[in-house]
XYZ file of C-alpha atoms in Angstrom:
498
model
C 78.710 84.051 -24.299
C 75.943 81.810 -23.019
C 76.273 80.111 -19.483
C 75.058 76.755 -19.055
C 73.328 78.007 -16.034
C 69.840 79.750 -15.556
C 66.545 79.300 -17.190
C 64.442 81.799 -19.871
C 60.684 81.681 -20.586
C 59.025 83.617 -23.750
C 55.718 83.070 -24.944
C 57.232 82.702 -28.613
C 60.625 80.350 -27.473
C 59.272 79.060 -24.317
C 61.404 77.500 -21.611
C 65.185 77.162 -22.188
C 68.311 76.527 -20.307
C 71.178 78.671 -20.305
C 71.737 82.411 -20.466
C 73.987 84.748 -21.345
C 76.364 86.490 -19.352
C 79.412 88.489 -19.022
C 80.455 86.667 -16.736
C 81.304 83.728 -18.871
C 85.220 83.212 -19.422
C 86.629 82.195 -22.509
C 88.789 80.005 -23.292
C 87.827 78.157 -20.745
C 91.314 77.590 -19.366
C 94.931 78.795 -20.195
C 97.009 76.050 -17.832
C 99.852 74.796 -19.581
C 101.942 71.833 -19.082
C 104.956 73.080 -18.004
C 104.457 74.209 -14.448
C 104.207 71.086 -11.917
C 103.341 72.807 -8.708
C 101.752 76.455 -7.778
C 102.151 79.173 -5.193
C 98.015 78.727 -4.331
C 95.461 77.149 -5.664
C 92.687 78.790 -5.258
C 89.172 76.850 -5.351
C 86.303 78.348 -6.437
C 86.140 81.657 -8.761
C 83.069 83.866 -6.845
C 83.952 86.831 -5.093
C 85.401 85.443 -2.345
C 87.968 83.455 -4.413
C 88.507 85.926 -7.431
C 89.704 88.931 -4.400
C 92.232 85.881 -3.145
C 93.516 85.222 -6.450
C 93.628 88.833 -7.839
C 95.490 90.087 -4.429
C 97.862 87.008 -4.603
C 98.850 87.273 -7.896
C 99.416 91.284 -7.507
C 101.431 90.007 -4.324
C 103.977 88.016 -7.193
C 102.479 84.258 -5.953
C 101.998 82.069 -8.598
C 98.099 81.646 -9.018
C 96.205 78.768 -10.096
C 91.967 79.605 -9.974
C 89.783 76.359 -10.501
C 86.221 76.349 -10.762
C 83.374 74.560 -11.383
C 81.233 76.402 -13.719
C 81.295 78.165 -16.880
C 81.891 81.525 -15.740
C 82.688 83.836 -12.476
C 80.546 85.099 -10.079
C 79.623 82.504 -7.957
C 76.372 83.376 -6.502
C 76.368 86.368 -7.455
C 76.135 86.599 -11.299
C 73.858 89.072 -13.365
C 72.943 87.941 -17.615
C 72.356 90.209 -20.201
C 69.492 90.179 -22.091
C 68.596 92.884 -24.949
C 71.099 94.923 -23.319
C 69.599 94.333 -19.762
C 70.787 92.442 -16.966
C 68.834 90.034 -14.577
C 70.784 89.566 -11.508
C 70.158 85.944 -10.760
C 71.720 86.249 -6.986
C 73.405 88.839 -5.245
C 71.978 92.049 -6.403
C 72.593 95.269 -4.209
C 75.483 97.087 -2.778
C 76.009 100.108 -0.631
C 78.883 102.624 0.390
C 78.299 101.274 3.944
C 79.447 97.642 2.954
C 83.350 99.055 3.055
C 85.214 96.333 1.287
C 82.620 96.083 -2.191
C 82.130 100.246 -1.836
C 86.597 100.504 -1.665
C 86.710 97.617 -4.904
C 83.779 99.699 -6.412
C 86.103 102.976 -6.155
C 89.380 100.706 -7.218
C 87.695 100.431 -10.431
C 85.667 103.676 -10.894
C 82.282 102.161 -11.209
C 80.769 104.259 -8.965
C 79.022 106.298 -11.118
C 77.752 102.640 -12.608
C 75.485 102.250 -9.546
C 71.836 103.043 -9.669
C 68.616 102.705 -7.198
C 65.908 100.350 -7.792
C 63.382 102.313 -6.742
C 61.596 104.776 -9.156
C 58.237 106.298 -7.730
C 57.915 109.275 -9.616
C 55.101 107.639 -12.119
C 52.552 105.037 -12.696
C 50.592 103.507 -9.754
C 53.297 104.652 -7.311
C 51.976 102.378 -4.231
C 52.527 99.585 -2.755
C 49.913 96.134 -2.097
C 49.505 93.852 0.344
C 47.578 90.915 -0.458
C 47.124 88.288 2.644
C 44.006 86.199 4.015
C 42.645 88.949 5.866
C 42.418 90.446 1.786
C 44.142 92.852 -0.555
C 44.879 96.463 0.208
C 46.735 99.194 -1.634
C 49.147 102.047 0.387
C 51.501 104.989 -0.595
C 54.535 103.660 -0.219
C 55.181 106.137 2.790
C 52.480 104.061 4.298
C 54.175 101.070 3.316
C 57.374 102.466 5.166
C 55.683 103.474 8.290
C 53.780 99.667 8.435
C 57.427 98.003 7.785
C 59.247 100.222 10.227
C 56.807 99.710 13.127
C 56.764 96.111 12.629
C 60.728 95.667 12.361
C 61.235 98.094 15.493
C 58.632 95.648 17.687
C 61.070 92.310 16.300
C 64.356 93.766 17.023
C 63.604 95.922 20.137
C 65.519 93.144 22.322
C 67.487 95.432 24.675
C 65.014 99.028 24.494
C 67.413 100.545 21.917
C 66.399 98.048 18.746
C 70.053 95.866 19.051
C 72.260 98.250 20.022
C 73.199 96.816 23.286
C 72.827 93.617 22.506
C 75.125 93.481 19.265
C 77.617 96.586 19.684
C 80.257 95.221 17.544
C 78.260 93.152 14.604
C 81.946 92.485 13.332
C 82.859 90.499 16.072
C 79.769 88.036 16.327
C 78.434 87.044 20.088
C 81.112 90.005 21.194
C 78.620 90.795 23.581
C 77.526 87.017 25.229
C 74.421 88.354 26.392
C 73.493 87.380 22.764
C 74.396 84.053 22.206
C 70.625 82.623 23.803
C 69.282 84.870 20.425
C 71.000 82.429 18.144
C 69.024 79.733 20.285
C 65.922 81.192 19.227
C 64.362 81.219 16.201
C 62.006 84.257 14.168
C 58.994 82.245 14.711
C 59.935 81.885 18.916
C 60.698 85.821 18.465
C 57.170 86.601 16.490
C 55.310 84.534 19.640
C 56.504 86.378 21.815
C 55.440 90.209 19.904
C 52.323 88.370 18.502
C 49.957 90.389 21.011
C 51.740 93.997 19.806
C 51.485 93.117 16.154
C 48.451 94.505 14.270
C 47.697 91.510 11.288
C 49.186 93.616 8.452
C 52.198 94.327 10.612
C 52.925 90.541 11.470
C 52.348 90.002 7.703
C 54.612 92.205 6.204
C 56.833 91.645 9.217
C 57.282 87.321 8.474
C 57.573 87.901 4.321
C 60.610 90.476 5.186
C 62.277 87.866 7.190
C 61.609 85.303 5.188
C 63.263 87.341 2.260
C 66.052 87.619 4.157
C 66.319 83.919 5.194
C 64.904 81.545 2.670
C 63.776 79.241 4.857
C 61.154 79.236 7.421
C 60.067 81.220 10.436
C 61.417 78.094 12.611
C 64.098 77.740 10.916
C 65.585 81.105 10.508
C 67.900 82.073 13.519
C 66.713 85.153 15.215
C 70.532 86.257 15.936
C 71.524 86.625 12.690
C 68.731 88.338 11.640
C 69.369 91.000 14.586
C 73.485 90.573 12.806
C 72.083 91.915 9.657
C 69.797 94.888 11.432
C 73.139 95.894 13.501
C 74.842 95.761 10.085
C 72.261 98.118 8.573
C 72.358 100.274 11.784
C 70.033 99.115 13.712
C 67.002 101.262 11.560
C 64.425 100.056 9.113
C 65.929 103.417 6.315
C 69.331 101.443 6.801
C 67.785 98.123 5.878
C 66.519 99.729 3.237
C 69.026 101.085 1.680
C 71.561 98.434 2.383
C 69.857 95.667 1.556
C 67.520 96.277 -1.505
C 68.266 99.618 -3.160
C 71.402 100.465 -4.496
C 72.665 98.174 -8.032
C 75.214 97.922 -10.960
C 73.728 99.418 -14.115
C 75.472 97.029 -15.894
C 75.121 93.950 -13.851
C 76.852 92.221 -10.974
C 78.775 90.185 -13.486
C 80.734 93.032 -14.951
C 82.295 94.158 -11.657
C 83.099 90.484 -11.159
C 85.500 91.049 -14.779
C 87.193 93.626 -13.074
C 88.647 91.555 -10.332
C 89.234 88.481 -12.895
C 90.635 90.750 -15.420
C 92.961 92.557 -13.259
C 94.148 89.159 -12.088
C 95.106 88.086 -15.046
C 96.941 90.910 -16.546
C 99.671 90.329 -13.588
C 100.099 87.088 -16.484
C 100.831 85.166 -12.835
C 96.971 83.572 -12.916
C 96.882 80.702 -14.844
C 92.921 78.992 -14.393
C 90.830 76.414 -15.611
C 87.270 76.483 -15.241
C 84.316 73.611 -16.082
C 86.885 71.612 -13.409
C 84.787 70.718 -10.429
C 86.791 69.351 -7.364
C 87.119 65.693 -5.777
C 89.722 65.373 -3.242
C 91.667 68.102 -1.461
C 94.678 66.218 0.731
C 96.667 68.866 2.847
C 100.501 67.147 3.326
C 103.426 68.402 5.020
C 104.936 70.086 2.199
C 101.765 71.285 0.660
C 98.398 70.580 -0.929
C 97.498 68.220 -3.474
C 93.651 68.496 -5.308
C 92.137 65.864 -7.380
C 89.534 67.309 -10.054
C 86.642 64.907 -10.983
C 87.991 64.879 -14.605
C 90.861 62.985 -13.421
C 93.298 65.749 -13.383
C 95.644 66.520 -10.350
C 97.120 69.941 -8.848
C 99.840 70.534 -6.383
C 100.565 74.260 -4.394
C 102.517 74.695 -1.291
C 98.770 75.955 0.280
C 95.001 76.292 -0.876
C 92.267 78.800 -0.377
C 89.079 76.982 -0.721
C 85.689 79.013 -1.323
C 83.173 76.332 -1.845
C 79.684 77.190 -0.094
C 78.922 75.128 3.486
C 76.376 73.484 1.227
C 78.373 71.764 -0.513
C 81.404 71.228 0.858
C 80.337 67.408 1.747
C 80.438 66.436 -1.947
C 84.426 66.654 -1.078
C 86.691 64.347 0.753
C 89.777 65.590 2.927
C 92.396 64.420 3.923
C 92.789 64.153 6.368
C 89.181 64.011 7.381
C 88.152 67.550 8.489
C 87.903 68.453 12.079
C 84.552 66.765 14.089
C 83.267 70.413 14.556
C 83.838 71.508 11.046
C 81.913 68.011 10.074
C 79.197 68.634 12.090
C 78.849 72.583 11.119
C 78.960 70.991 7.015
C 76.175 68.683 8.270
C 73.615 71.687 9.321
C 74.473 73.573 6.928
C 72.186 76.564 6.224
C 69.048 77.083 5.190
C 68.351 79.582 2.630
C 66.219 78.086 -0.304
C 65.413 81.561 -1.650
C 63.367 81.315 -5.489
C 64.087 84.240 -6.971
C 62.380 85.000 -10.187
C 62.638 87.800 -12.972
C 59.503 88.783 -14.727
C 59.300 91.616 -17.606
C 55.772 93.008 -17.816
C 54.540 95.271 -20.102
C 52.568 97.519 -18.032
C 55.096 100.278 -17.777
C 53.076 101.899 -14.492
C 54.544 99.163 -12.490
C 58.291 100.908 -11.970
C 56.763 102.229 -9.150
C 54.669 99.492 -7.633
C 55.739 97.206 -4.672
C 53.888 94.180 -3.400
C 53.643 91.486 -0.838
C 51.105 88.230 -1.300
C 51.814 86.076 2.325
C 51.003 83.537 3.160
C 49.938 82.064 0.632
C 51.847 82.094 -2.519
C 54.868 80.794 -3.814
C 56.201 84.379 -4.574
C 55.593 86.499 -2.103
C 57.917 89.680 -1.655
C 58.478 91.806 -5.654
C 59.775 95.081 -6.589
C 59.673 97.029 -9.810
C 63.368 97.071 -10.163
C 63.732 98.658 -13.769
C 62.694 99.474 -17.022
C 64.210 97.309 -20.234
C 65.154 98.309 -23.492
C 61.519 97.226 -24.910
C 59.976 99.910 -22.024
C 58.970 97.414 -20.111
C 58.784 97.035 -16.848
C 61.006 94.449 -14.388
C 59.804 93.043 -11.299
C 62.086 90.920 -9.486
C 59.900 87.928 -7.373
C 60.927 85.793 -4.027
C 59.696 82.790 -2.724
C 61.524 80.577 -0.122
C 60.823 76.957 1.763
C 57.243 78.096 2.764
C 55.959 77.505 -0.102
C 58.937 75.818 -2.197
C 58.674 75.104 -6.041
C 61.181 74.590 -8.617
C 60.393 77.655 -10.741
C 61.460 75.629 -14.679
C 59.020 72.361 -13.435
C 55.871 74.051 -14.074
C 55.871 77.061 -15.961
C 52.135 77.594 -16.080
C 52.655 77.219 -12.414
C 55.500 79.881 -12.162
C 53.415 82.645 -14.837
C 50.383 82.317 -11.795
C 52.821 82.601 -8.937
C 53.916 86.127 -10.577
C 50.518 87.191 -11.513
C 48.987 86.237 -8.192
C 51.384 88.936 -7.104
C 48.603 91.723 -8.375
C 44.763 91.724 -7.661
C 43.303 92.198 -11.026
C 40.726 94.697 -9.755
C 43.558 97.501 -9.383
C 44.790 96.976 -12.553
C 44.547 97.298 -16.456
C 44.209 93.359 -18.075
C 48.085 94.245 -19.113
C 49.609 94.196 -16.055
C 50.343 90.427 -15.803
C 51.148 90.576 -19.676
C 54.260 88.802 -19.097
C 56.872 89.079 -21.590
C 59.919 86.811 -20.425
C 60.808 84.912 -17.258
C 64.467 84.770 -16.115
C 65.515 82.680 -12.768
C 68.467 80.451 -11.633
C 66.991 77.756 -9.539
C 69.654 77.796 -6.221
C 68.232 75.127 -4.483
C 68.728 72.384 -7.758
C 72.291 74.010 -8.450
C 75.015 71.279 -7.307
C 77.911 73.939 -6.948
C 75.590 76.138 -4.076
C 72.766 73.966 -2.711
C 70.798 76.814 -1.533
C 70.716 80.653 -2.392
C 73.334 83.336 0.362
C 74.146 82.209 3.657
C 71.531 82.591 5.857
C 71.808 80.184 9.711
C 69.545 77.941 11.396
C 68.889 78.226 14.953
C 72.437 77.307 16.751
C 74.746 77.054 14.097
C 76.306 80.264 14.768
C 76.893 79.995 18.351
C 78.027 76.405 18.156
C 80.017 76.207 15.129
C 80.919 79.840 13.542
C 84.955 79.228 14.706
C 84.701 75.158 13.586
C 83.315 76.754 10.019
C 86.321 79.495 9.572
C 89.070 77.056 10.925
C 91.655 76.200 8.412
C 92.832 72.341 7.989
C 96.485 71.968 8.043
C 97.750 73.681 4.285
C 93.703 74.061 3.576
C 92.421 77.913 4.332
C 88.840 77.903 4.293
C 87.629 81.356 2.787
C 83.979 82.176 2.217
C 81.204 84.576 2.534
C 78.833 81.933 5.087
C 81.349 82.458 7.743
C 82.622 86.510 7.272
C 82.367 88.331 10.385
C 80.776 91.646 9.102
C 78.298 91.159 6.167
C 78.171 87.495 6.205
C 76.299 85.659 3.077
C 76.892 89.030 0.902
C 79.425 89.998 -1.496
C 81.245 92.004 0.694
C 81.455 89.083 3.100
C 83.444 87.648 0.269
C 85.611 90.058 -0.127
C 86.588 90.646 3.558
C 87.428 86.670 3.665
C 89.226 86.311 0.125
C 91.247 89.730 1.780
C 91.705 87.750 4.936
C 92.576 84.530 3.167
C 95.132 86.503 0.484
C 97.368 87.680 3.459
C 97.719 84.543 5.626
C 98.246 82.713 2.299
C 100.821 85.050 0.894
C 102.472 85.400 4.726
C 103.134 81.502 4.711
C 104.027 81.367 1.062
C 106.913 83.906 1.098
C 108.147 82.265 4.431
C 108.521 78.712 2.684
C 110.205 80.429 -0.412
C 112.383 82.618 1.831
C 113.169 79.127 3.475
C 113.968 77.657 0.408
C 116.090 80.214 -0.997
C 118.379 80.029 1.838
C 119.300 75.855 1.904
């Protein structure tokens, strides 16, 4: 089935909207007339919200899943073309992100899981292209430029983090932190700019800049430093947590697994293509008001719906003034992510970074296709911010400016088909992952997870351990599932005894 979201470019269809996806649920809803009020409704059908409905239902609550779009996923959503999938957000997962590596074993997909990386052939090397001009590197050189850099960022406390963030799980455990989350990577960077050689400040801002999608002054410097804790405090942990490790079959068919599961309890009735008005929390329950008109009553609600967008929905009654404020920050992460297939094969093993001045600046070759060629999966972010289906022509240059034409064959930027998901134009995220501003963090982190009367608030932008990725999700649809189901059983129990 085809989603309505996501764009393709081929030089013989050009540019069209839509992809396909497994991800896409048909029919679109299976809600009947007959029941009047629900156990939980739960909003929004990513990861977050698809572990709260599966675990409720399995839990014998009575299940109602809206969402907005055509299909599950969320964020994190992979389509399948020719029998390969582009991963248009969240990508990579590890056995050291618990909750996605225990789902991963629930459903025996572990031998499913593959690495990007595959330097056994072609160029094998990686280039840096920046004012100074273009150089190539083994990609053990690469490693040893990216790991020097990253140690000189993080080295707060003489130990790289460790000190400063012992418990990443429990954010600003340590308070000697909280003035990081005042500072930003650019205020960090000024103050290593002296120890940095050029190519190690260059690599060193694209890499944070691929983890924030926004800018050097607006990226907070704590959470980056919550990320490197998460990874271990080392640049191999980074590594392999963050960018290695995939789904051979695409993000969107482990998403099936939890929707599928669901379902089978026959306890989760859903309706998707139903975007969400008005959420009013009462004494006796919930009430939500879809923007087709349609209205839905459970004695509680788990609502998922990104930080970006939760201000295109009114509460009542109103939301708490910190949980306003936190909405009105939001967070920054404009990320462009962008899918090219190439047909220079000897780019599986290349890696590249073109800073400052292109749109795209941080690729991979992430795979091979079907039709042997190769994959390389772009970034971009606020620096230099363009909405990849505008301009094409535009787009095709960002990816080719990627490679200096002097290393390589006329082939290489022989593009064959562009696949991207513009995040930043998408109404139901706003924005790409989580990723905080200067201050939000230390200001508003308990505002953002606070529930609102019958209203949980469940979500991946304010987990404790591996906030803004898919096990993030998890952890808070986990956390949301039991206080729901707690609360649930106690008001039936109560009932069942009048």
């Amino acid at each position: 089935m085809t989603s309505r979201d996501g764009y393709t470019w081929t030089p013989s269809a050009g540019l069209k909207p839509g992809v396909p996806s497994l991800g896409v649920i048909t029919p679109k809803s299976n809600l009947t007339s007959t029941r009047v009020e629900y156990d939980v409704v739960v909003i929004g059908a990513g990861y977050c919200g698809l572990t709260a409905a599966r675990n409720c239902a399995l839990e014998g609550l009575n299940v109602l899943l809206l969402e907005a779009r055509d299909r599950i996923g969320g964020r994190s959503w992979s389509s399948n073309i020719g029998g390969y999938p582009f991963e248009m957000g969240g990508t990579w997962v590890h056995w050291g992100q618990s909750n996605t590596w225990r789902e991963i074993m629930r459903y025996g997909l572990q031998g499913e899981v593959e690495s990007s990386f595959d330097f056994e052939k072609g160029v094998k090397h990686f280039e840096l292209n920046t004012s100074e001009g273009s150089v190539t590197m083994s990609h053990d050189d690469e490693d040893a430029l990216l790991d020097s850099a990253l140690k000189k960022f993080t080295n707060v406390d003489g130990v790289y983090g460790r000190k400063m963030i012992p418990l990443p799980h429990t954010t600003f455990h340590n308070p000697e932190s909280v003035p990081l989350d005042a500072m930003s990577a650019a205020d960090r960077i000024a103050q290593i700019s002296s120890k940095l050689s050029p190519q190690e400040r260059a690599v060193l801002e694209a890499s944070v800049l691929l983890c924030s999608g926004g800018t050097l002054e607006t990226t907070s410097f704590h959470e980056f430093m919550h990320w490197w804790a998460m990874c271990g405090y080392t640049y191999q942990g980074w590594l392999d947590m963050l960018i290695t490790w995939k789904f051979k079959a695409g993000q969107s068919n482990f998403a099936r697994q939890f929707f599928e599961e669901a379902l089978a309890t026959k306890r989760l009735s859903y309706a998707f293509d139903t975007p969400i008005q008005h959420i009013a929390s009462t004494p006796s329950g919930v009430t939500i008001n879809a923007k087709n008109g349609q209205t839905y009553r459970a004695l509680r609600a788990i609502c998922t719906i990104p930080l970006n967008v939760l201000s295109s929905i009114t509460f009542s009654p109103p939301l708490s003034p910190g949980k306003q404020a936190a909405i009105a920050t939001g967070h920054v992460n404009q990320t462009i992510k962008v899918h090219a297939e190439i047909s220079n094969k000897d780019l599986r093993s290349w890696t590249g970074i073109t800073y400052p001045h292109n749109e795209l600046y941080y690729a991979i070759g992430d795979g091979t296709t079907p039709a042997g060629n190769t994959h390389i999966v772009c970034f971009g972010g606020q620096n230099k911010h363009m909405d990849p289906e505008a301009d094409i022509s535009r787009t095709k240059s960002a990816v080719q400016t990627l490679f200096t034409p002097d290393h390589y064959a006329d082939q290489t930027v022989d593009i064959q088909r562009l696949v991207f998901h513009n995040w930043s134009k998408d109404e139901y995220a706003k924005g790409a992952w989580f990723f905080a501003p200067p201050g939000l963090l230390s200001t508003h982190l308990d505002d953002m997870r606070e529930r609102s009367g019958n209203v949980v608030f469940a979500g991946s932008d304010w987990a404790l351990g591996w906030r803004s990725f898919i096990d993030g999700a998890i952890e808070e649809g986990q956390r949301a599932g039991v206080e729901v189901r707690r609360e649930v059983q106690g008001v039936k129990g109560a009932r069942a005894s009048l």
